[in-house]
């Protein structure tokens, strides 16, 4: 996972007098993968800025589970809208990455008024005799005028986390490498410890991030089939055997 630096400033994006929440528009829900109940007593949404992969792993080890993400490119979208999205989906923390990409130039059209006046006068005949008149008529015309404008474009990446109750967990989250197109069925793979939840039995047992997983619940881990049941289910893990990489 590549985490990019955040340029931290807020620019409002007016569209038809309001703001479009692109964090919500491009939100992908992954909450169904989280089986552990939420931690009690978490009410408000916390906002954090990510700069490295370490930031994400530290959050996981603090007991946060990812329940969704949003990724899009466009004009800067205020961070407050990420908080709105987090609140809507029950997240307790939003982790943001925003990077400036480029400035685009475009031409828009403004309609500016121009005015022209005409003077008229003359005489008229009535039953009472002759009279004169005069007056000015003003005509308004809207003229299309091209205007050069600039807009700054940013890439936006947001991860939304929910604080979970880790008190009943052994405390290990596993990392299973992505399957390659050339990989054969039941080919041996190397599973590692992605994160160790703080304050759990796994931490007390000395399990560390990055160690190679040899067995889970007494079952040897050699292939994807062996680890499938535990890959996204830390609540099922009761014991892990690990080894340091040689």
CSV table of C-alpha atoms in Angstrom, one decimal:
chain,number,residue,atom,x,y,z
A,1,UNK,CA,0.0,0.0,0.0
A,2,UNK,CA,1.5,3.3,-1.0
A,3,UNK,CA,0.6,6.3,1.1
A,4,UNK,CA,1.3,9.7,-0.3
A,5,UNK,CA,1.8,13.1,1.5
A,6,UNK,CA,-1.0,15.5,2.2
A,7,UNK,CA,-0.9,19.1,1.2
A,8,UNK,CA,-2.9,20.5,4.1
A,9,UNK,CA,-5.0,23.4,3.2
A,10,UNK,CA,-8.7,23.9,2.6
A,11,UNK,CA,-10.2,25.4,-0.5
A,12,UNK,CA,-14.0,25.5,-1.0
A,13,UNK,CA,-15.4,24.1,-4.2
A,14,UNK,CA,-18.7,25.9,-5.0
A,15,UNK,CA,-21.0,24.0,-7.4
A,16,UNK,CA,-24.4,25.5,-7.9
A,17,UNK,CA,-24.1,27.2,-4.5
A,18,UNK,CA,-23.2,24.0,-2.6
A,19,UNK,CA,-20.4,21.5,-2.2
A,20,UNK,CA,-20.4,18.1,-3.8
A,21,UNK,CA,-19.1,15.4,-1.4
A,22,UNK,CA,-16.9,13.3,-3.7
A,23,UNK,CA,-15.7,11.3,-0.7
A,24,UNK,CA,-19.2,10.0,-0.4
A,25,UNK,CA,-19.8,9.8,-4.2
A,26,UNK,CA,-16.8,7.5,-4.6
A,27,UNK,CA,-17.1,5.6,-1.3
A,28,UNK,CA,-16.5,1.8,-1.4
A,29,UNK,CA,-18.0,-0.1,1.5
A,30,UNK,CA,-15.9,-2.9,3.0
A,31,UNK,CA,-17.5,-3.1,6.4
A,32,UNK,CA,-18.8,-6.6,5.6
A,33,UNK,CA,-15.3,-7.9,6.1
A,34,UNK,CA,-15.2,-6.7,9.7
A,35,UNK,CA,-16.7,-9.3,12.0
A,36,UNK,CA,-15.3,-7.9,15.3
A,37,UNK,CA,-17.8,-5.7,17.2
A,38,UNK,CA,-17.1,-2.0,17.5
A,39,UNK,CA,-15.4,-0.7,20.6
A,40,UNK,CA,-17.8,0.8,23.2
A,41,UNK,CA,-17.9,4.5,23.9
A,42,UNK,CA,-16.5,5.8,20.6
A,43,UNK,CA,-18.7,8.7,19.5
A,44,UNK,CA,-16.9,11.4,17.6
A,45,UNK,CA,-14.9,11.1,14.3
A,46,UNK,CA,-11.1,11.6,14.4
A,47,UNK,CA,-9.3,13.0,11.4
A,48,UNK,CA,-5.7,12.0,10.7
A,49,UNK,CA,-3.2,12.7,7.9
A,50,UNK,CA,-1.2,9.8,6.5
A,51,UNK,CA,2.3,10.1,5.2
A,52,UNK,CA,3.6,6.5,5.3
A,53,UNK,CA,2.5,2.9,5.4
A,54,UNK,CA,3.6,2.9,9.0
A,55,UNK,CA,0.7,5.3,9.8
A,56,UNK,CA,-1.8,2.7,8.6
A,57,UNK,CA,-0.2,-0.2,10.4
A,58,UNK,CA,0.0,1.8,13.6
A,59,UNK,CA,-3.8,2.5,13.4
A,60,UNK,CA,-4.5,-1.2,12.8
A,61,UNK,CA,-2.4,-2.1,15.9
A,62,UNK,CA,-4.3,0.5,17.9
A,63,UNK,CA,-7.5,-1.5,17.1
A,64,UNK,CA,-8.9,0.2,14.0
A,65,UNK,CA,-10.4,-1.9,11.2
A,66,UNK,CA,-10.9,-0.5,7.7
A,67,UNK,CA,-14.6,-0.3,6.8
A,68,UNK,CA,-14.4,1.6,3.5
A,69,UNK,CA,-12.3,3.8,1.3
A,70,UNK,CA,-12.6,6.6,-1.3
A,71,UNK,CA,-10.3,7.5,-4.2
A,72,UNK,CA,-10.8,10.2,-6.8
A,73,UNK,CA,-9.0,12.9,-8.8
A,74,UNK,CA,-10.4,16.4,-9.2
A,75,UNK,CA,-10.6,19.9,-7.7
A,76,UNK,CA,-9.8,20.0,-4.0
A,77,UNK,CA,-12.5,18.6,-1.8
A,78,UNK,CA,-12.6,19.9,1.8
A,79,UNK,CA,-11.5,17.5,4.6
A,80,UNK,CA,-14.7,18.3,6.5
A,81,UNK,CA,-16.6,16.4,3.9
A,82,UNK,CA,-14.5,13.3,4.6
A,83,UNK,CA,-15.7,13.7,8.2
A,84,UNK,CA,-19.3,13.8,7.0
A,85,UNK,CA,-18.8,10.6,5.1
A,86,UNK,CA,-17.2,8.9,8.1
A,87,UNK,CA,-20.1,9.9,10.3
A,88,UNK,CA,-22.6,8.6,7.7
A,89,UNK,CA,-21.0,5.1,7.6
A,90,UNK,CA,-20.2,4.7,11.3
A,91,UNK,CA,-16.4,5.2,11.0
A,92,UNK,CA,-14.6,6.6,14.0
A,93,UNK,CA,-11.5,7.7,12.1
A,94,UNK,CA,-10.8,9.1,8.6
A,95,UNK,CA,-7.2,8.8,7.3
A,96,UNK,CA,-6.5,11.2,4.4
A,97,UNK,CA,-4.0,11.4,1.6
A,98,UNK,CA,-4.2,14.4,-0.8
A,99,UNK,CA,-1.6,15.3,-3.4
A,100,UNK,CA,-1.5,18.2,-5.9
A,101,UNK,CA,-1.2,16.8,-9.4
A,102,UNK,CA,-1.5,19.7,-11.9
A,103,UNK,CA,-3.1,23.0,-12.8
A,104,UNK,CA,-5.5,22.8,-15.7
A,105,UNK,CA,-6.5,25.8,-17.9
A,106,UNK,CA,-9.8,26.0,-19.5
A,107,UNK,CA,-12.0,28.6,-21.2
A,108,UNK,CA,-15.4,29.5,-20.0
A,109,UNK,CA,-17.9,32.0,-21.4
A,110,UNK,CA,-19.3,35.0,-19.6
A,111,UNK,CA,-22.2,36.9,-20.9
A,112,UNK,CA,-21.6,40.6,-20.4
A,113,UNK,CA,-24.2,43.3,-21.1
A,114,UNK,CA,-23.7,46.2,-23.5
A,115,UNK,CA,-26.0,49.1,-23.8
A,116,UNK,CA,-27.0,51.3,-26.8
A,117,UNK,CA,-29.3,54.3,-26.7
A,118,UNK,CA,-31.3,56.0,-29.5
A,119,UNK,CA,-32.9,59.4,-29.5
A,120,UNK,CA,-36.1,60.2,-31.2
A,121,UNK,CA,-38.3,63.3,-31.6
A,122,UNK,CA,-41.1,64.6,-33.8
A,123,UNK,CA,-44.5,66.2,-33.9
A,124,UNK,CA,-47.9,64.8,-33.6
A,125,UNK,CA,-51.3,66.1,-34.5
A,126,UNK,CA,-54.2,65.8,-32.1
A,127,UNK,CA,-57.7,67.2,-32.0
A,128,UNK,CA,-56.3,70.0,-29.9
A,129,UNK,CA,-53.6,71.0,-32.3
A,130,UNK,CA,-50.0,70.0,-32.9
A,131,UNK,CA,-47.5,68.9,-30.4
A,132,UNK,CA,-43.9,67.6,-30.2
A,133,UNK,CA,-42.3,64.6,-28.5
A,134,UNK,CA,-38.8,63.4,-27.8
A,135,UNK,CA,-37.3,60.5,-25.8
A,136,UNK,CA,-34.4,58.1,-25.4
A,137,UNK,CA,-34.7,54.3,-25.8
A,138,UNK,CA,-32.0,52.0,-24.3
A,139,UNK,CA,-31.4,48.6,-25.6
A,140,UNK,CA,-29.5,45.9,-23.7
A,141,UNK,CA,-27.5,43.2,-25.5
A,142,UNK,CA,-25.7,40.2,-23.9
A,143,UNK,CA,-22.4,39.5,-25.5
A,144,UNK,CA,-20.5,36.2,-25.1
A,145,UNK,CA,-16.9,36.9,-23.8
A,146,UNK,CA,-14.4,34.0,-23.5
A,147,UNK,CA,-12.6,34.0,-20.1
A,148,UNK,CA,-9.4,32.0,-19.3
A,149,UNK,CA,-9.5,30.2,-16.0
A,150,UNK,CA,-7.3,27.8,-14.0
A,151,UNK,CA,-8.3,25.0,-11.7
A,152,UNK,CA,-5.9,23.0,-9.4
A,153,UNK,CA,-6.3,19.2,-9.6
A,154,UNK,CA,-5.6,16.9,-6.7
A,155,UNK,CA,-5.6,13.1,-6.1
A,156,UNK,CA,-7.7,12.3,-3.0
A,157,UNK,CA,-7.3,9.0,-1.1
A,158,UNK,CA,-9.3,8.4,2.1
A,159,UNK,CA,-9.5,5.3,4.3
A,160,UNK,CA,-12.3,5.0,6.9
A,161,UNK,CA,-11.8,3.1,10.1
A,162,UNK,CA,-13.9,1.8,12.9
A,163,UNK,CA,-12.5,1.3,16.4
A,164,UNK,CA,-13.1,-2.4,17.3
A,165,UNK,CA,-13.1,-4.3,20.5
A,166,UNK,CA,-9.9,-6.2,20.6
A,167,UNK,CA,-10.3,-7.5,24.2
A,168,UNK,CA,-11.4,-10.9,23.1
A,169,UNK,CA,-8.9,-11.4,20.3
A,170,UNK,CA,-5.6,-13.2,20.3
A,171,UNK,CA,-4.4,-10.1,18.5
A,172,UNK,CA,-2.9,-11.0,15.1
A,173,UNK,CA,-3.8,-9.7,11.6
A,174,UNK,CA,-2.3,-11.7,8.8
A,175,UNK,CA,-0.8,-10.5,5.5
A,176,UNK,CA,-1.3,-12.8,2.6
A,177,UNK,CA,0.6,-11.9,-0.6
A,178,UNK,CA,-1.3,-11.1,-3.7
A,179,UNK,CA,-1.8,-14.1,-6.0
A,180,UNK,CA,0.2,-13.9,-9.2
A,181,UNK,CA,-1.3,-14.9,-12.6
A,182,UNK,CA,1.4,-17.6,-13.0
A,183,UNK,CA,0.9,-19.0,-9.5
A,184,UNK,CA,-0.2,-22.7,-9.5
A,185,UNK,CA,-3.0,-24.0,-7.2
A,186,UNK,CA,-1.7,-25.0,-3.8
A,187,UNK,CA,1.7,-23.5,-4.5
A,188,UNK,CA,3.6,-22.7,-1.3
A,189,UNK,CA,3.3,-19.1,-0.1
A,190,UNK,CA,4.8,-17.1,2.7
A,191,UNK,CA,2.3,-15.5,5.1
A,192,UNK,CA,3.4,-12.8,7.5
A,193,UNK,CA,2.2,-11.0,10.5
A,194,UNK,CA,0.8,-7.7,9.3
A,195,UNK,CA,-0.1,-6.2,12.7
A,196,UNK,CA,-0.3,-7.1,16.4
A,197,UNK,CA,-3.1,-5.5,18.3
A,198,UNK,CA,-1.8,-3.7,21.4
A,199,UNK,CA,-2.7,-5.1,24.8
A,200,UNK,CA,-3.6,-8.5,23.4
A,201,UNK,CA,-2.2,-12.0,24.2
A,202,UNK,CA,-0.3,-11.9,20.9
A,203,UNK,CA,1.7,-8.9,22.1
A,204,UNK,CA,2.4,-10.5,25.4
A,205,UNK,CA,3.6,-13.7,23.6
A,206,UNK,CA,6.1,-11.5,21.8
A,207,UNK,CA,4.6,-11.8,18.3
A,208,UNK,CA,6.0,-9.0,16.1
A,209,UNK,CA,5.0,-7.4,12.9
A,210,UNK,CA,6.8,-8.9,9.8
A,211,UNK,CA,7.4,-12.4,11.3
A,212,UNK,CA,6.7,-15.5,9.1
A,213,UNK,CA,3.6,-17.4,10.1
A,214,UNK,CA,4.2,-21.1,10.4
A,215,UNK,CA,1.0,-22.3,11.9
A,216,UNK,CA,-2.4,-20.8,13.1
A,217,UNK,CA,-4.4,-22.6,15.8
A,218,UNK,CA,-2.0,-25.5,15.4
A,219,UNK,CA,-2.6,-25.9,11.7
A,220,UNK,CA,0.4,-25.5,9.5
A,221,UNK,CA,0.3,-22.7,7.0
A,222,UNK,CA,1.8,-23.5,3.6
A,223,UNK,CA,-0.7,-22.6,0.9
A,224,UNK,CA,-3.5,-20.2,0.4
A,225,UNK,CA,-6.0,-23.0,1.1
A,226,UNK,CA,-4.4,-23.3,4.6
A,227,UNK,CA,-4.8,-19.7,5.5
A,228,UNK,CA,-8.1,-18.9,3.7
A,229,UNK,CA,-10.2,-19.2,6.9
A,230,UNK,CA,-8.0,-16.8,8.9
A,231,UNK,CA,-6.9,-14.3,6.3
A,232,UNK,CA,-9.6,-11.7,7.1
A,233,UNK,CA,-10.9,-13.2,10.4
A,234,UNK,CA,-8.6,-12.3,13.4
A,235,UNK,CA,-11.5,-13.3,15.6
A,236,UNK,CA,-11.0,-16.9,14.7
A,237,UNK,CA,-7.3,-17.0,15.6
A,238,UNK,CA,-6.4,-18.3,19.0
A,239,UNK,CA,-2.7,-19.1,18.6
A,240,UNK,CA,0.0,-18.4,16.1
A,241,UNK,CA,3.4,-19.9,15.6
A,242,UNK,CA,5.9,-17.7,14.0
A,243,UNK,CA,9.5,-17.6,12.9
A,244,UNK,CA,11.9,-14.8,12.1
A,245,UNK,CA,13.1,-14.5,8.5
A,246,UNK,CA,16.6,-16.0,8.1
